[in-house]
């Protein structure tokens, strides 16, 4: 039995006892982002009522609505940290506590969580742009110099291939930060710098194991295209990844001893 199979079996065992709580945790983190999306929709509907010029109206929507959405998404982001914390603690206790979803909104923890998130975003931003640059260049060149080609099946076939390759390489790169948010869950008093240092120590020589586990979920991820299975797949993946992070952390501590 492979390590990935053992981890998934443990995840299923935990979710069997906590499935309702797992779904509730997932829905909780969706609420603020649904509100956020609704706010942008309201702005995009209201602006044209007060500004008759279409060009000016679109400019205002893009210059006000979308920046507001990005800022609100960032301000809500500690709820995702809390979601990961809830599943990571369940890897030890086998019980999902919904209060953990709101853990980082407590006094003194919110700004620390925001600092961690912005550091993570900044570390990922340039690599993501580089890894997606072939796809971006393909779209720009196609729309600028061959607009007729962009309407062909071949164009979309190459677009799909480049998108998949860019996504896979981005996932592989991001694995160096696999335990960032579980380290934060274990050590809420750590500064963002300490979290990344500890994560680096844990993930040394372990990114391959993380990659095997994540890509073993490929059939499940494809199933999410049907939307409804996401209610099972996302908690299942989250719990499995948190269990994997738990064993990686324990292995790193044993090596240190």
PDB file of C-alpha atoms in Angstrom:
ATOM      1  CA  UNK A   1       0.000   0.000   0.000  1.00  0.00           C
ATOM      2  CA  UNK A   2       1.521   3.333  -1.090  1.00  0.00           C
ATOM      3  CA  UNK A   3       1.971   6.307   1.224  1.00  0.00           C
ATOM      4  CA  UNK A   4      -0.615   8.222  -0.798  1.00  0.00           C
ATOM      5  CA  UNK A   5      -3.186   5.440  -0.321  1.00  0.00           C
ATOM      6  CA  UNK A   6      -2.554   5.366   3.444  1.00  0.00           C
ATOM      7  CA  UNK A   7      -2.965   9.145   3.721  1.00  0.00           C
ATOM      8  CA  UNK A   8      -6.195   9.065   1.703  1.00  0.00           C
ATOM      9  CA  UNK A   9      -7.523   6.228   3.850  1.00  0.00           C
ATOM     10  CA  UNK A  10      -6.844   8.243   6.999  1.00  0.00           C
ATOM     11  CA  UNK A  11      -8.535  11.283   5.430  1.00  0.00           C
ATOM     12  CA  UNK A  12     -11.640   9.273   4.579  1.00  0.00           C
ATOM     13  CA  UNK A  13     -11.745   7.960   8.145  1.00  0.00           C
ATOM     14  CA  UNK A  14     -11.686  11.487   9.580  1.00  0.00           C
ATOM     15  CA  UNK A  15     -14.246  12.819   7.095  1.00  0.00           C
ATOM     16  CA  UNK A  16     -16.566   9.896   7.811  1.00  0.00           C
ATOM     17  CA  UNK A  17     -17.001  11.288  11.323  1.00  0.00           C
ATOM     18  CA  UNK A  18     -16.919  14.970  10.340  1.00  0.00           C
ATOM     19  CA  UNK A  19     -18.420  15.243   6.876  1.00  0.00           C
ATOM     20  CA  UNK A  20     -21.210  17.665   7.845  1.00  0.00           C
ATOM     21  CA  UNK A  21     -18.707  19.928   9.619  1.00  0.00           C
ATOM     22  CA  UNK A  22     -16.355  19.704   6.627  1.00  0.00           C
ATOM     23  CA  UNK A  23     -19.130  20.874   4.293  1.00  0.00           C
ATOM     24  CA  UNK A  24     -20.092  23.655   6.704  1.00  0.00           C
ATOM     25  CA  UNK A  25     -16.462  24.824   6.870  1.00  0.00           C
ATOM     26  CA  UNK A  26     -16.309  24.913   3.065  1.00  0.00           C
ATOM     27  CA  UNK A  27     -19.563  26.876   2.829  1.00  0.00           C
ATOM     28  CA  UNK A  28     -18.380  29.321   5.514  1.00  0.00           C
ATOM     29  CA  UNK A  29     -15.304  30.311   3.503  1.00  0.00           C
ATOM     30  CA  UNK A  30     -17.471  30.680   0.385  1.00  0.00           C
ATOM     31  CA  UNK A  31     -19.840  33.196   2.021  1.00  0.00           C
ATOM     32  CA  UNK A  32     -17.502  36.243   2.164  1.00  0.00           C
ATOM     33  CA  UNK A  33     -16.302  35.638  -1.394  1.00  0.00           C
ATOM     34  CA  UNK A  34     -19.895  35.330  -2.599  1.00  0.00           C
ATOM     35  CA  UNK A  35     -20.629  38.675  -0.924  1.00  0.00           C
ATOM     36  CA  UNK A  36     -17.477  40.078  -2.527  1.00  0.00           C
ATOM     37  CA  UNK A  37     -18.557  38.928  -5.976  1.00  0.00           C
ATOM     38  CA  UNK A  38     -22.030  40.317  -5.382  1.00  0.00           C
ATOM     39  CA  UNK A  39     -20.578  43.705  -4.442  1.00  0.00           C
ATOM     40  CA  UNK A  40     -18.667  43.864  -7.734  1.00  0.00           C
ATOM     41  CA  UNK A  41     -21.813  42.877  -9.633  1.00  0.00           C
ATOM     42  CA  UNK A  42     -23.809  45.638  -7.917  1.00  0.00           C
ATOM     43  CA  UNK A  43     -21.119  48.211  -8.768  1.00  0.00           C
ATOM     44  CA  UNK A  44     -21.063  47.093 -12.424  1.00  0.00           C
ATOM     45  CA  UNK A  45     -24.868  47.428 -12.569  1.00  0.00           C
ATOM     46  CA  UNK A  46     -25.129  50.784 -10.784  1.00  0.00           C
ATOM     47  CA  UNK A  47     -22.371  52.670 -12.613  1.00  0.00           C
ATOM     48  CA  UNK A  48     -24.079  52.566 -16.069  1.00  0.00           C
ATOM     49  CA  UNK A  49     -27.235  54.044 -14.479  1.00  0.00           C
ATOM     50  CA  UNK A  50     -25.373  57.201 -13.450  1.00  0.00           C
ATOM     51  CA  UNK A  51     -22.833  57.395 -16.283  1.00  0.00           C
ATOM     52  CA  UNK A  52     -24.349  57.322 -19.746  1.00  0.00           C
ATOM     53  CA  UNK A  53     -21.100  57.260 -21.712  1.00  0.00           C
ATOM     54  CA  UNK A  54     -20.250  53.588 -22.268  1.00  0.00           C
ATOM     55  CA  UNK A  55     -16.459  54.066 -22.355  1.00  0.00           C
ATOM     56  CA  UNK A  56     -16.441  56.103 -19.138  1.00  0.00           C
ATOM     57  CA  UNK A  57     -18.826  53.630 -17.527  1.00  0.00           C
ATOM     58  CA  UNK A  58     -16.591  50.654 -18.337  1.00  0.00           C
ATOM     59  CA  UNK A  59     -13.538  52.543 -17.123  1.00  0.00           C
ATOM     60  CA  UNK A  60     -15.213  53.236 -13.770  1.00  0.00           C
ATOM     61  CA  UNK A  61     -16.299  49.616 -13.408  1.00  0.00           C
ATOM     62  CA  UNK A  62     -12.764  48.357 -14.021  1.00  0.00           C
ATOM     63  CA  UNK A  63     -11.095  51.083 -11.940  1.00  0.00           C
ATOM     64  CA  UNK A  64     -13.472  50.825  -8.963  1.00  0.00           C
ATOM     65  CA  UNK A  65     -15.258  47.472  -8.995  1.00  0.00           C
ATOM     66  CA  UNK A  66     -12.368  45.122  -9.606  1.00  0.00           C
ATOM     67  CA  UNK A  67      -9.849  46.834  -7.281  1.00  0.00           C
ATOM     68  CA  UNK A  68     -12.525  46.700  -4.553  1.00  0.00           C
ATOM     69  CA  UNK A  69     -12.976  42.970  -5.249  1.00  0.00           C
ATOM     70  CA  UNK A  70      -9.231  42.302  -5.009  1.00  0.00           C
ATOM     71  CA  UNK A  71      -8.867  44.288  -1.776  1.00  0.00           C
ATOM     72  CA  UNK A  72     -11.868  42.605  -0.165  1.00  0.00           C
ATOM     73  CA  UNK A  73     -10.648  39.161  -1.254  1.00  0.00           C
ATOM     74  CA  UNK A  74      -7.315  39.859   0.429  1.00  0.00           C
ATOM     75  CA  UNK A  75      -8.950  41.168   3.617  1.00  0.00           C
ATOM     76  CA  UNK A  76     -11.116  38.035   3.791  1.00  0.00           C
ATOM     77  CA  UNK A  77      -8.134  35.729   3.141  1.00  0.00           C
ATOM     78  CA  UNK A  78      -7.432  34.777   6.811  1.00  0.00           C
ATOM     79  CA  UNK A  79     -10.622  32.721   6.704  1.00  0.00           C
ATOM     80  CA  UNK A  80      -8.824  30.383   4.281  1.00  0.00           C
ATOM     81  CA  UNK A  81      -5.931  30.117   6.759  1.00  0.00           C
ATOM     82  CA  UNK A  82      -8.519  29.163   9.377  1.00  0.00           C
ATOM     83  CA  UNK A  83     -10.076  26.582   7.065  1.00  0.00           C
ATOM     84  CA  UNK A  84      -6.689  24.903   6.636  1.00  0.00           C
ATOM     85  CA  UNK A  85      -6.079  25.105  10.401  1.00  0.00           C
ATOM     86  CA  UNK A  86      -9.390  23.307  11.095  1.00  0.00           C
ATOM     87  CA  UNK A  87      -8.449  20.368   8.853  1.00  0.00           C
ATOM     88  CA  UNK A  88      -4.836  20.305  10.046  1.00  0.00           C
ATOM     89  CA  UNK A  89      -5.920  20.055  13.693  1.00  0.00           C
ATOM     90  CA  UNK A  90      -8.347  17.305  12.675  1.00  0.00           C
ATOM     91  CA  UNK A  91      -5.343  15.366  11.348  1.00  0.00           C
ATOM     92  CA  UNK A  92      -4.307  15.064  15.013  1.00  0.00           C
ATOM     93  CA  UNK A  93      -7.621  15.089  16.905  1.00  0.00           C
ATOM     94  CA  UNK A  94      -9.856  13.488  14.218  1.00  0.00           C
ATOM     95  CA  UNK A  95     -12.421  16.216  14.956  1.00  0.00           C
ATOM     96  CA  UNK A  96     -13.093  19.313  12.854  1.00  0.00           C
ATOM     97  CA  UNK A  97     -13.777  22.344  15.042  1.00  0.00           C
ATOM     98  CA  UNK A  98     -15.610  25.066  13.103  1.00  0.00           C
ATOM     99  CA  UNK A  99     -14.304  27.709  15.518  1.00  0.00           C
ATOM    100  CA  UNK A 100     -10.864  27.190  13.983  1.00  0.00           C
ATOM    101  CA  UNK A 101     -12.142  28.624  10.695  1.00  0.00           C
ATOM    102  CA  UNK A 102     -12.389  32.015  12.447  1.00  0.00           C
ATOM    103  CA  UNK A 103      -9.194  31.557  14.482  1.00  0.00           C
ATOM    104  CA  UNK A 104      -7.164  34.196  12.608  1.00  0.00           C
ATOM    105  CA  UNK A 105      -9.792  36.865  13.167  1.00  0.00           C
ATOM    106  CA  UNK A 106      -8.853  36.865  16.830  1.00  0.00           C
ATOM    107  CA  UNK A 107      -6.937  39.657  18.499  1.00  0.00           C
ATOM    108  CA  UNK A 108      -3.355  39.927  17.301  1.00  0.00           C
ATOM    109  CA  UNK A 109      -3.679  37.083  14.794  1.00  0.00           C
ATOM    110  CA  UNK A 110      -5.458  38.816  11.915  1.00  0.00           C
ATOM    111  CA  UNK A 111      -2.575  41.094  10.895  1.00  0.00           C
ATOM    112  CA  UNK A 112      -0.114  38.224  11.263  1.00  0.00           C
ATOM    113  CA  UNK A 113      -2.233  36.104   8.912  1.00  0.00           C
ATOM    114  CA  UNK A 114      -2.492  38.953   6.404  1.00  0.00           C
ATOM    115  CA  UNK A 115       1.283  39.399   6.564  1.00  0.00           C
ATOM    116  CA  UNK A 116       1.791  35.698   5.871  1.00  0.00           C
ATOM    117  CA  UNK A 117      -0.648  35.765   2.954  1.00  0.00           C
ATOM    118  CA  UNK A 118       0.874  38.819   1.315  1.00  0.00           C
ATOM    119  CA  UNK A 119       4.361  37.329   1.667  1.00  0.00           C
ATOM    120  CA  UNK A 120       3.109  34.128   0.035  1.00  0.00           C
ATOM    121  CA  UNK A 121       1.475  36.088  -2.815  1.00  0.00           C
ATOM    122  CA  UNK A 122       4.615  38.139  -3.416  1.00  0.00           C
ATOM    123  CA  UNK A 123       6.772  35.003  -3.488  1.00  0.00           C
ATOM    124  CA  UNK A 124       4.459  33.376  -6.017  1.00  0.00           C
ATOM    125  CA  UNK A 125       3.637  36.394  -8.189  1.00  0.00           C
ATOM    126  CA  UNK A 126       6.759  36.601 -10.379  1.00  0.00           C
ATOM    127  CA  UNK A 127       7.143  32.811 -10.859  1.00  0.00           C
ATOM    128  CA  UNK A 128       3.467  32.543 -11.860  1.00  0.00           C
ATOM    129  CA  UNK A 129       3.864  35.357 -14.398  1.00  0.00           C
ATOM    130  CA  UNK A 130       6.965  33.658 -15.827  1.00  0.00           C
ATOM    131  CA  UNK A 131       5.355  30.218 -15.965  1.00  0.00           C
ATOM    132  CA  UNK A 132       2.222  31.577 -17.639  1.00  0.00           C
ATOM    133  CA  UNK A 133       4.146  33.908 -19.973  1.00  0.00           C
ATOM    134  CA  UNK A 134       4.035  31.455 -22.951  1.00  0.00           C
ATOM    135  CA  UNK A 135       0.235  31.317 -22.668  1.00  0.00           C
ATOM    136  CA  UNK A 136      -0.050  35.101 -22.256  1.00  0.00           C
ATOM    137  CA  UNK A 137       2.264  35.702 -25.233  1.00  0.00           C
ATOM    138  CA  UNK A 138       0.302  33.192 -27.339  1.00  0.00           C
ATOM    139  CA  UNK A 139      -2.991  35.005 -26.642  1.00  0.00           C
ATOM    140  CA  UNK A 140      -1.548  38.480 -27.248  1.00  0.00           C
ATOM    141  CA  UNK A 141       0.229  37.545 -30.486  1.00  0.00           C
ATOM    142  CA  UNK A 142      -2.793  35.630 -31.755  1.00  0.00           C
ATOM    143  CA  UNK A 143      -5.284  38.428 -31.068  1.00  0.00           C
ATOM    144  CA  UNK A 144      -2.931  41.121 -32.425  1.00  0.00           C
ATOM    145  CA  UNK A 145      -1.511  39.502 -35.558  1.00  0.00           C
ATOM    146  CA  UNK A 146      -3.818  36.597 -36.431  1.00  0.00           C
ATOM    147  CA  UNK A 147      -7.382  37.358 -35.238  1.00  0.00           C
ATOM    148  CA  UNK A 148      -8.849  34.880 -37.733  1.00  0.00           C
ATOM    149  CA  UNK A 149      -6.650  32.096 -36.336  1.00  0.00           C
ATOM    150  CA  UNK A 150      -8.040  32.731 -32.823  1.00  0.00           C
ATOM    151  CA  UNK A 151     -11.405  31.462 -34.037  1.00  0.00           C
ATOM    152  CA  UNK A 152     -10.067  28.079 -35.154  1.00  0.00           C
ATOM    153  CA  UNK A 153     -10.069  24.770 -33.294  1.00  0.00           C
ATOM    154  CA  UNK A 154      -6.270  24.519 -33.580  1.00  0.00           C
ATOM    155  CA  UNK A 155      -5.897  27.814 -31.691  1.00  0.00           C
ATOM    156  CA  UNK A 156      -7.988  26.516 -28.793  1.00  0.00           C
ATOM    157  CA  UNK A 157      -6.175  23.172 -28.801  1.00  0.00           C
ATOM    158  CA  UNK A 158      -2.813  24.917 -28.341  1.00  0.00           C
ATOM    159  CA  UNK A 159      -4.385  27.277 -25.811  1.00  0.00           C
ATOM    160  CA  UNK A 160      -5.575  24.298 -23.750  1.00  0.00           C
ATOM    161  CA  UNK A 161      -2.176  22.563 -23.918  1.00  0.00           C
ATOM    162  CA  UNK A 162      -0.311  25.709 -22.835  1.00  0.00           C
ATOM    163  CA  UNK A 163      -2.819  26.349 -20.026  1.00  0.00           C
ATOM    164  CA  UNK A 164      -2.419  22.795 -18.683  1.00  0.00           C
ATOM    165  CA  UNK A 165       1.388  22.912 -18.887  1.00  0.00           C
ATOM    166  CA  UNK A 166       1.499  26.314 -17.163  1.00  0.00           C
ATOM    167  CA  UNK A 167      -0.807  25.090 -14.407  1.00  0.00           C
ATOM    168  CA  UNK A 168       1.199  21.912 -13.799  1.00  0.00           C
ATOM    169  CA  UNK A 169       4.529  23.760 -13.628  1.00  0.00           C
ATOM    170  CA  UNK A 170       2.985  26.357 -11.287  1.00  0.00           C
ATOM    171  CA  UNK A 171       1.745  23.606  -8.966  1.00  0.00           C
ATOM    172  CA  UNK A 172       5.172  21.960  -8.988  1.00  0.00           C
ATOM    173  CA  UNK A 173       6.849  25.267  -8.139  1.00  0.00           C
ATOM    174  CA  UNK A 174       4.362  26.053  -5.352  1.00  0.00           C
ATOM    175  CA  UNK A 175       5.115  22.746  -3.594  1.00  0.00           C
ATOM    176  CA  UNK A 176       8.163  24.335  -1.969  1.00  0.00           C
ATOM    177  CA  UNK A 177       5.586  26.180   0.187  1.00  0.00           C
ATOM    178  CA  UNK A 178       3.486  23.067   0.861  1.00  0.00           C
ATOM    179  CA  UNK A 179       3.518  23.364   4.674  1.00  0.00           C
ATOM    180  CA  UNK A 180       3.469  27.161   5.032  1.00  0.00           C
ATOM    181  CA  UNK A 181      -0.107  27.364   6.294  1.00  0.00           C
ATOM    182  CA  UNK A 182       0.091  24.231   8.446  1.00  0.00           C
ATOM    183  CA  UNK A 183       3.268  25.572  10.072  1.00  0.00           C
ATOM    184  CA  UNK A 184       1.312  28.729  10.844  1.00  0.00           C
ATOM    185  CA  UNK A 185      -1.493  26.607  12.297  1.00  0.00           C
ATOM    186  CA  UNK A 186       1.019  24.778  14.506  1.00  0.00           C
ATOM    187  CA  UNK A 187       2.797  27.974  15.525  1.00  0.00           C
ATOM    188  CA  UNK A 188       0.336  30.916  15.474  1.00  0.00           C
ATOM    189  CA  UNK A 189       2.864  33.162  17.226  1.00  0.00           C
ATOM    190  CA  UNK A 190       5.475  32.728  14.484  1.00  0.00           C
ATOM    191  CA  UNK A 191       6.217  35.740  12.320  1.00  0.00           C
ATOM    192  CA  UNK A 192       5.723  35.234   8.559  1.00  0.00           C
ATOM    193  CA  UNK A 193       9.522  35.076   8.170  1.00  0.00           C
ATOM    194  CA  UNK A 194       9.778  32.295  10.775  1.00  0.00           C
ATOM    195  CA  UNK A 195       6.936  30.388   9.110  1.00  0.00           C
ATOM    196  CA  UNK A 196       8.703  30.377   5.746  1.00  0.00           C
ATOM    197  CA  UNK A 197      12.017  29.391   7.329  1.00  0.00           C
ATOM    198  CA  UNK A 198      10.424  26.445   9.143  1.00  0.00           C
ATOM    199  CA  UNK A 199       8.541  25.427   5.984  1.00  0.00           C
ATOM    200  CA  UNK A 200      11.818  25.414   4.049  1.00  0.00           C
ATOM    201  CA  UNK A 201      13.332  23.107   6.646  1.00  0.00           C
ATOM    202  CA  UNK A 202      10.352  20.708   6.528  1.00  0.00           C
ATOM    203  CA  UNK A 203      10.078  20.588   2.737  1.00  0.00           C
ATOM    204  CA  UNK A 204      13.742  19.855   2.117  1.00  0.00           C
ATOM    205  CA  UNK A 205      13.767  16.713  -0.104  1.00  0.00           C
ATOM    206  CA  UNK A 206       9.993  16.265   0.346  1.00  0.00           C
ATOM    207  CA  UNK A 207       8.448  18.134  -2.592  1.00  0.00           C
ATOM    208  CA  UNK A 208       8.378  14.893  -4.588  1.00  0.00           C
ATOM    209  CA  UNK A 209       6.142  13.247  -1.975  1.00  0.00           C
ATOM    210  CA  UNK A 210       3.789  16.212  -2.035  1.00  0.00           C
ATOM    211  CA  UNK A 211       3.656  16.112  -5.840  1.00  0.00           C
ATOM    212  CA  UNK A 212       2.743  12.402  -5.860  1.00  0.00           C
ATOM    213  CA  UNK A 213      -0.133  13.016  -3.459  1.00  0.00           C
ATOM    214  CA  UNK A 214      -1.506  16.062  -5.295  1.00  0.00           C
ATOM    215  CA  UNK A 215      -1.361  14.502  -8.767  1.00  0.00           C
ATOM    216  CA  UNK A 216      -2.970  11.314  -7.455  1.00  0.00           C
ATOM    217  CA  UNK A 217      -6.099  13.451  -7.098  1.00  0.00           C
ATOM    218  CA  UNK A 218      -6.234  14.246 -10.830  1.00  0.00           C
ATOM    219  CA  UNK A 219      -9.324  12.058 -11.517  1.00  0.00           C
ATOM    220  CA  UNK A 220     -11.088  13.654  -8.544  1.00  0.00           C
ATOM    221  CA  UNK A 221     -10.213  17.160  -9.747  1.00  0.00           C
ATOM    222  CA  UNK A 222     -11.602  16.360 -13.204  1.00  0.00           C
ATOM    223  CA  UNK A 223     -14.782  15.154 -11.508  1.00  0.00           C
ATOM    224  CA  UNK A 224     -15.151  18.658 -10.050  1.00  0.00           C
ATOM    225  CA  UNK A 225     -16.019  19.894 -13.547  1.00  0.00           C
ATOM    226  CA  UNK A 226     -19.501  18.595 -12.697  1.00  0.00           C
ATOM    227  CA  UNK A 227     -19.567  21.171  -9.812  1.00  0.00           C
ATOM    228  CA  UNK A 228     -21.517  19.127  -7.227  1.00  0.00           C
ATOM    229  CA  UNK A 229     -18.676  16.631  -6.485  1.00  0.00           C
ATOM    230  CA  UNK A 230     -16.617  19.615  -5.256  1.00  0.00           C
ATOM    231  CA  UNK A 231     -18.535  19.366  -1.977  1.00  0.00           C
ATOM    232  CA  UNK A 232     -16.773  16.057  -1.378  1.00  0.00           C
ATOM    233  CA  UNK A 233     -13.536  16.447  -3.309  1.00  0.00           C
ATOM    234  CA  UNK A 234     -12.372  19.740  -1.754  1.00  0.00           C
ATOM    235  CA  UNK A 235     -12.699  18.544   1.887  1.00  0.00           C
ATOM    236  CA  UNK A 236     -11.202  15.177   0.907  1.00  0.00           C
ATOM    237  CA  UNK A 237      -8.182  16.810  -0.743  1.00  0.00           C
ATOM    238  CA  UNK A 238      -7.777  19.346   2.067  1.00  0.00           C
ATOM    239  CA  UNK A 239      -7.822  16.656   4.748  1.00  0.00           C
ATOM    240  CA  UNK A 240      -5.396  14.458   2.801  1.00  0.00           C
ATOM    241  CA  UNK A 241      -2.943  17.322   2.244  1.00  0.00           C
ATOM    242  CA  UNK A 242      -3.129  18.288   5.926  1.00  0.00           C
ATOM    243  CA  UNK A 243      -2.427  14.707   6.998  1.00  0.00           C
ATOM    244  CA  UNK A 244       0.536  14.641   4.624  1.00  0.00           C
ATOM    245  CA  UNK A 245       1.791  17.930   6.129  1.00  0.00           C
ATOM    246  CA  UNK A 246       1.460  16.402   9.593  1.00  0.00           C
ATOM    247  CA  UNK A 247       3.647  13.414   8.716  1.00  0.00           C
ATOM    248  CA  UNK A 248       6.191  15.611   6.939  1.00  0.00           C
ATOM    249  CA  UNK A 249       6.443  17.848  10.005  1.00  0.00           C
ATOM    250  CA  UNK A 250       6.884  14.854  12.305  1.00  0.00           C
ATOM    251  CA  UNK A 251       9.554  13.382  10.024  1.00  0.00           C
ATOM    252  CA  UNK A 252      11.458  16.689   9.979  1.00  0.00           C
ATOM    253  CA  UNK A 253      11.346  16.927  13.784  1.00  0.00           C
ATOM    254  CA  UNK A 254      12.587  13.333  14.139  1.00  0.00           C
ATOM    255  CA  UNK A 255      15.470  14.098  11.784  1.00  0.00           C
ATOM    256  CA  UNK A 256      16.375  17.114  13.882  1.00  0.00           C
ATOM    257  CA  UNK A 257      16.384  15.024  17.047  1.00  0.00           C
TER     258      UNK A 257
END
